[in-house]
Coordinates of C-alpha atoms in Angstrom, one line a residue:
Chain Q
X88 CA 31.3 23.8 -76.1
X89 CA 32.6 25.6 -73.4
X90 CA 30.5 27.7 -70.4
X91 CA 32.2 30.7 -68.5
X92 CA 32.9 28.8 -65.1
X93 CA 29.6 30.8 -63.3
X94 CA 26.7 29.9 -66.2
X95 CA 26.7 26.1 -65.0
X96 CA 25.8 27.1 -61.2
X97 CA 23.5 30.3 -62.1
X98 CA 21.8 27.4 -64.7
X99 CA 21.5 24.7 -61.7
X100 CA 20.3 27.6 -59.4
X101 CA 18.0 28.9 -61.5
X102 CA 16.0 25.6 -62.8
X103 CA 16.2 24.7 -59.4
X104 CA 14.1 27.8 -58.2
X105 CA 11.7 27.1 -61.3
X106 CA 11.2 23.7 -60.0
X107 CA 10.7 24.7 -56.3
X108 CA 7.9 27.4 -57.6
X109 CA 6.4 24.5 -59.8
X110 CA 6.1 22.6 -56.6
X111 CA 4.7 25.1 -54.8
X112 CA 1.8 25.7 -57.5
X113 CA 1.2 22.4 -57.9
X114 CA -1.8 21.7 -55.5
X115 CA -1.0 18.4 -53.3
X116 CA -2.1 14.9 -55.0
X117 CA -3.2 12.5 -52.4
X118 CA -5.0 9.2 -53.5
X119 CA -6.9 8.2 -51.7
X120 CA -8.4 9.5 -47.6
X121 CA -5.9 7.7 -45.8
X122 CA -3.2 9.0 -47.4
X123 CA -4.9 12.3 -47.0
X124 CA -5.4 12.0 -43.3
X125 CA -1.6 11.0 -42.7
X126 CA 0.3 12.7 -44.9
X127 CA -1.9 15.9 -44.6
X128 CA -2.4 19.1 -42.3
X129 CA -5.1 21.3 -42.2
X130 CA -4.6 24.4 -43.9
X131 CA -8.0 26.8 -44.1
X132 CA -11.5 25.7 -43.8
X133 CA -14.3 27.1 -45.8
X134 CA -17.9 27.8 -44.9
X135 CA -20.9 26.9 -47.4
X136 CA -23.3 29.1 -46.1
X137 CA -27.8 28.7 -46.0
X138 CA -29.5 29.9 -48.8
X139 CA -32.9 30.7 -47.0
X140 CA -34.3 32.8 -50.7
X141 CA -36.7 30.1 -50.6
X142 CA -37.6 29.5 -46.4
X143 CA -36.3 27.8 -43.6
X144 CA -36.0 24.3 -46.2
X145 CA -32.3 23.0 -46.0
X146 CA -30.5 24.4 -49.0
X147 CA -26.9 25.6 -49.2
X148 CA -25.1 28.3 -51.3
X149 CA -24.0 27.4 -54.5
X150 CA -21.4 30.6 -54.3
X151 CA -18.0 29.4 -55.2
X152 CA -15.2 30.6 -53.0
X153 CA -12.4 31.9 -54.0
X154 CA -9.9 29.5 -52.1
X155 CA -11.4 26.6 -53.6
X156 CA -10.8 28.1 -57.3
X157 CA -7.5 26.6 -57.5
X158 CA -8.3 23.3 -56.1
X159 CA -11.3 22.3 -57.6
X160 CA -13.4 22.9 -60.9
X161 CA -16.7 25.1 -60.3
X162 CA -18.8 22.6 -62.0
X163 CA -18.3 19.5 -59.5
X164 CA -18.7 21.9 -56.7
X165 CA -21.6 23.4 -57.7
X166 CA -22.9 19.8 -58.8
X167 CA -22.1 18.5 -55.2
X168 CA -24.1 21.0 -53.5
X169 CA -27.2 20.9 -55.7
X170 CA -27.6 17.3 -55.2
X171 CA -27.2 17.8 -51.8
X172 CA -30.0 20.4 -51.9
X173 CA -31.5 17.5 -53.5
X174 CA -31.7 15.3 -51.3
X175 CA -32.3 17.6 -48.2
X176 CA -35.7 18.9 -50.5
X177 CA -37.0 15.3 -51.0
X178 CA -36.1 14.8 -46.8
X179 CA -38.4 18.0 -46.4
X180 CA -41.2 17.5 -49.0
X181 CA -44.7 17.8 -47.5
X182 CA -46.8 15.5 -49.5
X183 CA -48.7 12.4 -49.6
X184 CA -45.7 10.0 -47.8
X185 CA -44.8 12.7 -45.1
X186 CA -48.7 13.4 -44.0
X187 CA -49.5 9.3 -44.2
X188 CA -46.2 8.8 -41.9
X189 CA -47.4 11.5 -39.7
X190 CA -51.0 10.9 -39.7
X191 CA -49.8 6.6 -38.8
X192 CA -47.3 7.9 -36.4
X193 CA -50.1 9.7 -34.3
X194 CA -52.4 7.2 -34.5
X195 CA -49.7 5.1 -32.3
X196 CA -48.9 7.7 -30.0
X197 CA -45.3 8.2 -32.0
X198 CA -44.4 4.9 -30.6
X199 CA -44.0 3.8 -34.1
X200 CA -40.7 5.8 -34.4
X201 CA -39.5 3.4 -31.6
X202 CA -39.3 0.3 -34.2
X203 CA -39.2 2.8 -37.5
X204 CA -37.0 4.8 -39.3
X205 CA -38.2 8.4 -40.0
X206 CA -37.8 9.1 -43.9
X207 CA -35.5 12.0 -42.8
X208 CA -33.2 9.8 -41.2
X209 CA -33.6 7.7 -44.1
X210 CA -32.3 10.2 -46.6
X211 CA -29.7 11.7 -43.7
X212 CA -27.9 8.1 -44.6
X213 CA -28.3 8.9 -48.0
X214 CA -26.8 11.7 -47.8
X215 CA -23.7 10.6 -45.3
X216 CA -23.0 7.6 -48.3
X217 CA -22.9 10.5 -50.9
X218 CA -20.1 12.4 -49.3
X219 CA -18.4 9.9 -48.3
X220 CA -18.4 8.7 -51.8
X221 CA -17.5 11.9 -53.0
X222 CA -14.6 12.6 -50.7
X223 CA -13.4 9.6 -51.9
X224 CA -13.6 9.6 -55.4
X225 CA -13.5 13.7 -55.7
X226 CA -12.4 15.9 -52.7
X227 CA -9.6 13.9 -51.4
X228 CA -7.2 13.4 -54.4
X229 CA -8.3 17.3 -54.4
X230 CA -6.8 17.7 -50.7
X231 CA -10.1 18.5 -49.5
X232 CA -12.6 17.7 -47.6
X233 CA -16.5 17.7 -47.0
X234 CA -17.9 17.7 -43.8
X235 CA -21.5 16.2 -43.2
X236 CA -23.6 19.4 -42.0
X237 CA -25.5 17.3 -39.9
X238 CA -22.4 17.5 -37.7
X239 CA -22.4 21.6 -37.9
X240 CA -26.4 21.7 -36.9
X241 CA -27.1 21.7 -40.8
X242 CA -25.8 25.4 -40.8
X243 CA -22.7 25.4 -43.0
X244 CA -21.3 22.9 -45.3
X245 CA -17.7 22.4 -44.0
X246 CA -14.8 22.1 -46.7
X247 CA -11.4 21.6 -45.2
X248 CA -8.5 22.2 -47.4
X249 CA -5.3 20.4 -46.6
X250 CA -1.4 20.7 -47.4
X251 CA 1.1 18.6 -48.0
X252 CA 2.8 18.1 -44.9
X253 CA 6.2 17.3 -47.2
X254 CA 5.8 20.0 -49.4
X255 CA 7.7 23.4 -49.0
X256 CA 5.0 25.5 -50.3
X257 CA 3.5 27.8 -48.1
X258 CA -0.1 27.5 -46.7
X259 CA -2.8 28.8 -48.7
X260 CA -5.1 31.9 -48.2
X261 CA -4.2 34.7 -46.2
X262 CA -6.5 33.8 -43.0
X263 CA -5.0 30.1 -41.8
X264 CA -6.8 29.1 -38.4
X265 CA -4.7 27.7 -36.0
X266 CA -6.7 24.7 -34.9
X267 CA -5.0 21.9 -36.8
X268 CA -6.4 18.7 -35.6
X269 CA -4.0 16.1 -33.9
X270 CA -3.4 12.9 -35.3
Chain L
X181 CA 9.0 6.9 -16.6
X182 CA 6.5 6.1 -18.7
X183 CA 2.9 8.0 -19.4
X184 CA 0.5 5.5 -18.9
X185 CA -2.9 6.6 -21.0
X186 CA -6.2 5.7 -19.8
X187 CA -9.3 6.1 -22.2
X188 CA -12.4 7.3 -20.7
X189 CA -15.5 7.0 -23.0
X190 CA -16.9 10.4 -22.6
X191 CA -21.1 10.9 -24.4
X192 CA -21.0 14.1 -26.0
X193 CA -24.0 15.1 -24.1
X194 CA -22.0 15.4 -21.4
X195 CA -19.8 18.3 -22.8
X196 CA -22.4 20.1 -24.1
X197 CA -22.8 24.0 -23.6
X198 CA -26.3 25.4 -22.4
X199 CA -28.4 24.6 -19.2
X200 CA -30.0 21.6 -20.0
X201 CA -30.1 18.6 -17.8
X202 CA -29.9 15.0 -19.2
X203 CA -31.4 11.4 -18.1
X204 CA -31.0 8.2 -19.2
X205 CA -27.6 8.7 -20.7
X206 CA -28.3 11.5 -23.1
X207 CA -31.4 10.0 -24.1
X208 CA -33.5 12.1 -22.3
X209 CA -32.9 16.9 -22.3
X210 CA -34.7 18.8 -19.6
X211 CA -34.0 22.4 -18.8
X212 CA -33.1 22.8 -15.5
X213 CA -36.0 23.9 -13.7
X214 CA -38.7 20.6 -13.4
X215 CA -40.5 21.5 -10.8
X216 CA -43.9 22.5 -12.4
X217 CA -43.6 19.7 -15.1
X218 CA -43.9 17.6 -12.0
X219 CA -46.6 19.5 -10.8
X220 CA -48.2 18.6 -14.3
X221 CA -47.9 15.4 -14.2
X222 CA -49.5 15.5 -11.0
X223 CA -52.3 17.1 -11.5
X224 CA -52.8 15.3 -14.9
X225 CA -52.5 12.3 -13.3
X226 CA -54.0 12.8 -10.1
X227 CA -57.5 14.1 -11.7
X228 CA -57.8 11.4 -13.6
X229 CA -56.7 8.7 -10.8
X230 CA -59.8 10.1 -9.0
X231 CA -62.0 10.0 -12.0
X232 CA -61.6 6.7 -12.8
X233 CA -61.6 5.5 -9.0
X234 CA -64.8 7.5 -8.3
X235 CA -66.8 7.9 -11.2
X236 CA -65.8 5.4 -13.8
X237 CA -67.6 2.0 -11.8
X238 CA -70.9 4.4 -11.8
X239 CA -70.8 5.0 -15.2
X240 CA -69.8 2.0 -16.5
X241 CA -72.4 0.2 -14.8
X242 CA -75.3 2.1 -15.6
X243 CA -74.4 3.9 -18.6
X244 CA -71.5 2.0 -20.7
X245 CA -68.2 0.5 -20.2
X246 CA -67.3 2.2 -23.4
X247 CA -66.7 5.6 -21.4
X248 CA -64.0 4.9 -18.8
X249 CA -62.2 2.7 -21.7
X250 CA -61.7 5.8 -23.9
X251 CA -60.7 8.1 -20.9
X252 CA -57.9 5.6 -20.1
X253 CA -57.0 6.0 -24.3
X254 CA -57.4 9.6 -23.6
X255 CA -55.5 9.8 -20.9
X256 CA -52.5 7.6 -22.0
X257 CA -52.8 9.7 -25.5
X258 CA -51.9 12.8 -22.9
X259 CA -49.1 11.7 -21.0
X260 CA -47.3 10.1 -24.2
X261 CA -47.4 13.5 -25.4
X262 CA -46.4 15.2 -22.3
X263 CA -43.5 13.2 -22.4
X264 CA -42.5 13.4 -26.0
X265 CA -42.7 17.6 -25.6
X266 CA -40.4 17.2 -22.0
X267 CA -38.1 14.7 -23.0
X268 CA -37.2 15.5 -26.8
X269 CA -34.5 18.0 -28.6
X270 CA -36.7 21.0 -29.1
X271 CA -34.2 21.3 -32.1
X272 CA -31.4 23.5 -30.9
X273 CA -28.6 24.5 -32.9
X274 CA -25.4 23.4 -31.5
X275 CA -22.8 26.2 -30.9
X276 CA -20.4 27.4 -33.9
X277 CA -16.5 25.2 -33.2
X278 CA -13.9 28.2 -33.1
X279 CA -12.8 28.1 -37.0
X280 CA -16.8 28.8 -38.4
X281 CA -17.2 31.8 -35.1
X282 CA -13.4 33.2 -36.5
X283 CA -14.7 32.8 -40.3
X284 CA -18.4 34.5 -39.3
X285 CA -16.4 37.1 -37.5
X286 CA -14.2 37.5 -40.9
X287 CA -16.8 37.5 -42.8
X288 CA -18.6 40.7 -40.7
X289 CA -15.7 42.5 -40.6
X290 CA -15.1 42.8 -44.3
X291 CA -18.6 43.6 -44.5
X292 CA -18.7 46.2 -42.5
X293 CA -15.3 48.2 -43.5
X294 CA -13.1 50.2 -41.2
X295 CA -14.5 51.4 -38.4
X296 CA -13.2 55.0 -36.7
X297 CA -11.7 54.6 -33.7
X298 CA -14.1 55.9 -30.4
X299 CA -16.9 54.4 -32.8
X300 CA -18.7 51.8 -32.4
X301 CA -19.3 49.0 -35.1
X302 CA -22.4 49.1 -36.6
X303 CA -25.3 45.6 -35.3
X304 CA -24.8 42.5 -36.5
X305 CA -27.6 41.9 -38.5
X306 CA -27.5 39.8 -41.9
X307 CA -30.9 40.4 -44.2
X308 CA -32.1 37.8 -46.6
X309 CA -34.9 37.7 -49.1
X310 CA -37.3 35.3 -48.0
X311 CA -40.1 35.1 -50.3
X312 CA -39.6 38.5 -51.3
X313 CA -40.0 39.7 -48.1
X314 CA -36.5 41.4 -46.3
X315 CA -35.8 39.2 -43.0
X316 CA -33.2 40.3 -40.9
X317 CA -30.8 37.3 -39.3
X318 CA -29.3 38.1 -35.8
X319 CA -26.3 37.5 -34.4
X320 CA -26.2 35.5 -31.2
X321 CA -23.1 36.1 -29.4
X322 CA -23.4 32.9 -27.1
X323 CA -23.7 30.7 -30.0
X324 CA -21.4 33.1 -32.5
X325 CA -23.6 32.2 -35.3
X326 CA -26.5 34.0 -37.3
X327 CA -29.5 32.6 -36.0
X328 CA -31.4 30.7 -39.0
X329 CA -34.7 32.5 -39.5
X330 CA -37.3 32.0 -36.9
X331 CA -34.6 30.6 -34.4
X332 CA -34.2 32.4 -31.3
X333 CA -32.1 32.0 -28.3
X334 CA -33.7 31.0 -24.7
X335 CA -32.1 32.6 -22.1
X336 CA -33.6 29.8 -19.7
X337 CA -31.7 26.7 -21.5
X338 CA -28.8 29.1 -22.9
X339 CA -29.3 27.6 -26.6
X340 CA -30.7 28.8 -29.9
X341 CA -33.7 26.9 -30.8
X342 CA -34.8 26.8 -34.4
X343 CA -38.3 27.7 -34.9
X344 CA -38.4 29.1 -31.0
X345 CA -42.0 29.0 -30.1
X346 CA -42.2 29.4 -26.2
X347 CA -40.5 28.3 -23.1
X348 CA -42.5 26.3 -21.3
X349 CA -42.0 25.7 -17.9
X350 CA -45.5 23.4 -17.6
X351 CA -43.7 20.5 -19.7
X352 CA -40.0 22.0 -18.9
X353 CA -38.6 22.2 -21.8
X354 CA -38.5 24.9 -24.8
X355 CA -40.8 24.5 -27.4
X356 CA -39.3 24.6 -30.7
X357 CA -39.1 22.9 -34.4
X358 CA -38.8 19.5 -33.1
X359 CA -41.3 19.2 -30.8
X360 CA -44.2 21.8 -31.4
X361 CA -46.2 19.1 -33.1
X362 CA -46.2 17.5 -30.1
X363 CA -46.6 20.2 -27.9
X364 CA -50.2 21.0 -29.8
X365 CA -51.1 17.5 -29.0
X366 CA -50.5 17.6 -25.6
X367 CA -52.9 20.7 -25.4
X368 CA -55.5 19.5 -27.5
X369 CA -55.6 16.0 -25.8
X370 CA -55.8 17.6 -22.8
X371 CA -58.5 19.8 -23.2
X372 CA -59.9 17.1 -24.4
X373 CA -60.1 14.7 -21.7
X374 CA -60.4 17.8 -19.4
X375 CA -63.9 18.1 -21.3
X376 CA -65.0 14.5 -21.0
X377 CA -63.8 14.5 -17.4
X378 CA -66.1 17.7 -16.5
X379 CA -68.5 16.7 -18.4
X380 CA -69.3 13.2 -16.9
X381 CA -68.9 14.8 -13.6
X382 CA -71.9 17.2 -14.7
X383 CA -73.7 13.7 -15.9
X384 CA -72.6 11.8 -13.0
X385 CA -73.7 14.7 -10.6
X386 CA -77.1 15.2 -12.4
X387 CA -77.5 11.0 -12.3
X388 CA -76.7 10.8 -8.5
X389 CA -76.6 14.3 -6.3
X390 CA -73.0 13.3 -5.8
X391 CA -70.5 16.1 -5.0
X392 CA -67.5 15.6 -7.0
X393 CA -63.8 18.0 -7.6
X394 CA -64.5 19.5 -11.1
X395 CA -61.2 21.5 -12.2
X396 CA -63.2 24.2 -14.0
X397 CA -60.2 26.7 -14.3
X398 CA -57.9 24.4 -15.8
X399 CA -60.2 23.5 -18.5
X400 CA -60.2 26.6 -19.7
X401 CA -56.8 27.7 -19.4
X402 CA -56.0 24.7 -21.6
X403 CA -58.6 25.1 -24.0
X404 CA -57.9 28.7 -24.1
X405 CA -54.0 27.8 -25.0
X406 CA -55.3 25.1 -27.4
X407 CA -57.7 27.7 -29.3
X408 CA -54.6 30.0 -29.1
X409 CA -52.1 27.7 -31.0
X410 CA -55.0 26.6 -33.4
X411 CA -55.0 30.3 -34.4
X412 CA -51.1 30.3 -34.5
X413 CA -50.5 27.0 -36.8
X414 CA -53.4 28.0 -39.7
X415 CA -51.3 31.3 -40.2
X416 CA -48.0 29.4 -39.3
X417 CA -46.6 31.9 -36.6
X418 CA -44.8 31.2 -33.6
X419 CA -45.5 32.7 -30.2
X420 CA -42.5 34.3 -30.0
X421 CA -43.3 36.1 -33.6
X422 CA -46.8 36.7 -32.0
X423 CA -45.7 38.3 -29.2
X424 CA -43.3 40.9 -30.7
X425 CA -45.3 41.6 -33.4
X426 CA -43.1 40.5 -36.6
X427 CA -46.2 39.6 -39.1
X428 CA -48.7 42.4 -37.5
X429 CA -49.0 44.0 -40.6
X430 CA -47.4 47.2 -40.0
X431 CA -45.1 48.7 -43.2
X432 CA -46.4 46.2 -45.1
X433 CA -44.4 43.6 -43.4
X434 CA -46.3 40.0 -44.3
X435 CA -45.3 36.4 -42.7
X436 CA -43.3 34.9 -45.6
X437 CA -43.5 31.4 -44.3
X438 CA -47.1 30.7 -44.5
X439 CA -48.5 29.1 -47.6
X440 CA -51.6 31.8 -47.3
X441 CA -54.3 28.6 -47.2
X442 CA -55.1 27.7 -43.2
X443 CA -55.4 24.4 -44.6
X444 CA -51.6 23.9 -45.8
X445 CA -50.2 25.7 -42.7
X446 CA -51.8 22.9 -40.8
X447 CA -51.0 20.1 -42.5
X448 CA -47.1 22.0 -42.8
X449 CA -46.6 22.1 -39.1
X450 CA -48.9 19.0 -37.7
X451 CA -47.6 16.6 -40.9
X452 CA -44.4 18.1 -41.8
X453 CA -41.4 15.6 -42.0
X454 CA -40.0 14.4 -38.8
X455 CA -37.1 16.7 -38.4
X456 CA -33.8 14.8 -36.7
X457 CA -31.8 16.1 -33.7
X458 CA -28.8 17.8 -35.3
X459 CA -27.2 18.0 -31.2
X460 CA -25.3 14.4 -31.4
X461 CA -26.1 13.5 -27.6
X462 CA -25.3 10.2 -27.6
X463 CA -21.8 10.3 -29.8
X464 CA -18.9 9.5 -28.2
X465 CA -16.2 11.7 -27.2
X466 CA -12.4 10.5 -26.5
X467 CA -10.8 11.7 -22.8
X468 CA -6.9 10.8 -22.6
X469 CA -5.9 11.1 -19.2
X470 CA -2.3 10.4 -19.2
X471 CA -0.7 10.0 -15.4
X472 CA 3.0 9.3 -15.4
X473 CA 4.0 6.7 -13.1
X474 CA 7.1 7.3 -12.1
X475 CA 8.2 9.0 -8.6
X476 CA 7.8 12.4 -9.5
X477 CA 6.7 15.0 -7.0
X478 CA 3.7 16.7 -8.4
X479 CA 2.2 14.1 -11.0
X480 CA -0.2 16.5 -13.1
X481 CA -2.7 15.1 -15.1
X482 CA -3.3 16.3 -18.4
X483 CA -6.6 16.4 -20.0
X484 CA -6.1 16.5 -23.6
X485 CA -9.5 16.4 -25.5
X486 CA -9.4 15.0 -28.9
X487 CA -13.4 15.0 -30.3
X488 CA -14.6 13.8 -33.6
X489 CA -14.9 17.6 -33.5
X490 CA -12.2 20.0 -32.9
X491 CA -12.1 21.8 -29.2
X492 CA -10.8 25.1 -28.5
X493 CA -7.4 26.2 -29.9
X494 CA -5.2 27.9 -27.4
X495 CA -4.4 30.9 -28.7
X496 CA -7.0 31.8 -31.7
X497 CA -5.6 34.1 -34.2
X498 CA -7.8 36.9 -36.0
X499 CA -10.0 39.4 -34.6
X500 CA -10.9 39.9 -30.8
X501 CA -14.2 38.2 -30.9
X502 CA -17.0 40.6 -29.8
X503 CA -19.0 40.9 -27.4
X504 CA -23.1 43.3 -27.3
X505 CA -21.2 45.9 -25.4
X506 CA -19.2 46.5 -28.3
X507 CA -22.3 46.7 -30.8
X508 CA -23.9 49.9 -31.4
X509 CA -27.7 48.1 -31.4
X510 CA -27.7 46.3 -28.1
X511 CA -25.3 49.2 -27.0
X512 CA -28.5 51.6 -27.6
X513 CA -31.5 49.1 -26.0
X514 CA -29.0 48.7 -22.9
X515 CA -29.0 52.8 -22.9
X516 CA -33.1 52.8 -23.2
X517 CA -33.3 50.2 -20.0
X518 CA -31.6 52.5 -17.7

């Protein structure tokens, strides 16, 4: 079978754009956070706001934003934050533990603090394990990643999207922030 | 030539924003101004010094040596509270890091659409529905954040305090989330032992003739305050909501964050959890100061600060970030002043 002599290069040319656009759609697969830290440079971060419906208790949106839709499904999103909300609601709860650690702290002046663990900071570790646990197993093959709010004043919840550094697809979203950390 | 890098262990505390002073190596936040805390803790402890160097032998002799015993619990009771209210986080918020101020600023200026030119932009004002009651979030342009509901920002320490109660300068610090507990304490404890003390004096006066310093004004300052903040915790208000009139009543406004039983509002803010310092003082920063050593002319150090959190970018893209004399709301109180 023979081709007119352009076909073969306008074939080659062509699958080769289709691959390139493949790549470029294809969202970056990093393993593990390592690989994600080296390999990796900050693209856009996005803000999980307060939801204060219910008072000043911690609790974050569950609002999905739209530069996350094509990097992660809604559903572990939106499980992440609720049992973050979770845990920040059991931190807050005002019942029989939290007025008997008060009431014994008093009595001792709040020295007690001095040797003890407050059940806040308790569940703060909690809560540091869990993301870490879930950037591992979840955000980071995603090319994302969770920030603990404790570190933003427990305002937002911080969600860094990467890149592929050896990709040639572009950066996504239309608002990229210059401060790309250096590592 | 080589760069020869030296690390510097740098406690975040130290690169903090805001007018608070530090002891013990971030251990330890002040405001600036101490003076009259010192004063306090003169008086406090200079009352009672005379007390139990003058009165307590009397009374322990010939009434019981049960009295000076709980004045020294009293009095210990006071100062560990003092200290706890002067020396602790009132719970500030720490300042928005340039990508969260660049996506708030985003975020306001889809919200409020295109704006004529020679016009300004409308306030900055976010409203939530907080137990279906309409609040109304400000912007703080120091902090570039929304201030969290019943935060506000001292213009003493130059920070956002969530929960803003008062600044007091009697304990030098601001009084906020963290440490209003505390602060209650103090002022109850106080006017207690300021009643024991006065009234022994009356006993010990009425037992011997014997003229004695009796700090009658003090006692009831301080219980005045005490009685005052009673009133404020059982319908969970904060001075600073007291004094502008938030909850008063008028339009129908109501206080959405009290529980509407005195008894709950107490035990919310005097046996709440222990809320945790979200300002990490005592992390660890990371200063490279690089110093070439070779015979150059004009070595110049460069300082090139690489935090756990990310520092300033040089050149910030997106909007110019605003500033009140660009907002039509503080635009119109700075017209009323003058």
């Amino acid at each position: 079978m023979e081709f007119p002599p352009g076909t073969l290069y306008k074939y080659i040319a062509v699958s080769n754009l289709t691959v390139c656009v493949c790549v470029c759609l294809i969202p970056p697969q990093f393993h593990n956070l390592q690989e994600l830290r080296h390999s990796a440079s900050l693209a856009n971060k996005v803000f999980i706001q307060r939801d204060y419906s219910e008072g000043t208790t911690c609790k974050f949106q569950t609002k999905f934003h739209s530069e996350l839709d094509s990097r992660i499904e809604r559903s572990l999103f939106e499980d992440t934050v609720k049992t973050l909300n979770n845990f920040y609601a059991e931190a807050e709860k005002i019942g029989g533990q939290s007025y008997l650690e008060g009431c014994l702290a008093c009595a001792t002046a709040y020295l007690i603090f001095l040797c003890m663990e407050t059940r806040y900071e308790k569940v703060l570790k909690k809560i540091s394990k869990y993301i870490k646990e879930q950037n591992e197993k979840i955000y980071a093959p995603r090319g994302l990643l969770i920030t603990d709010p404790i570190e933003r004043g427990m305002r937002v919840i911080e969600i860094s999207i990467y890149e592929d550094r050896g990709s040639s697809g572009s950066s996504s979203g239309s608002s990229s922030v210059s401060g790309s950390t250096a590592r | 030539m080589s760069a020869v890098m030296i690390t510097r262990k740098v406690r975040k505390w130290e690169k903090l924003p805001g007018k608070n002073t530090f002891c013990c190596d971030g251990r330890v936040m002040m405001a600036r101004q101490k003076g009259v805390f010192y004063l306090t803790l003169f008086l406090i402890v200079g009352t009672c010094s005379l007390f139990f160097a003058f009165e307590c032998p009397y009374l322990a002799v010939h009434l019981s040596p049960a009295i000076p015993v709980f004045a020294v619990f009293l009095f210990f009771f006071v100062i560990a509270m003092l200290l706890r209210t002067s020396f602790s986080d009132p719970g500030v918020l720490p300042r928005a890091l340039p990508e969260e101020a660049t996506f708030i600023e985003m975020e306001i200026e889809a919200a409020n659409g295109n704006v004529p030119a020679g016009q300004r932009p409308p306030p900055r004002i976010r409203n939530v529905q907080i137990n279906n009651q309409i609040v109304k979030l400000k912007y703080c342009y120091t902090c570039k954040i929304f201030r969290p509901p019943r935060a506000s920002h001292c213009s003493i320490c130059d920070n956002c305090v969530d929960r803003f109660d008062h600044h007091c300068p009697w304990v030098g610090n601001c009084v906020g989330k963290r440490n209003y507990r505390y602060f209650y304490l103090f002022t109850m404890t106080l006017s207690l032992l300021t009643i024991y003390i006065f009234t022994f004096n009356i006993v010990h006066v009425v037992m011997r003739e014997y003229p004695v310093l009796v700090c009658f004004f003090t006692l009831w300052s301080v219980v005045g305050l005490t009685g005052f903040h009673t009133y404020l915790i059982s319908l969970n208000q904060t001075t600073n909501e007291d004094i502008k009139g938030s909850w008063s009543g008028k339009n129908r406004v109501q206080n959405p964050y009290s529980h509407k039983n005195i008894i709950k509002n107490c035990c919310e803010v005097l046996c709440g959890p222990t809320y945790p310092s979200v300002l990490d003082r005592r992390g660890l920063t990371k200063e490279e100061l690089s110093a070439s050593a070779s015979n150059s002319s004009n070595p110049t150090p460069q300082t090139m600060n690489t935090s756990s959190r990310e520092e300033q970018p040089p050149a910030s893209k997106g909007p110019p970030l605003a500033s009140p004399d660009t907002d039509a709301e503080t635009a119109l109180a700075k017209d009323k002043t003058h």
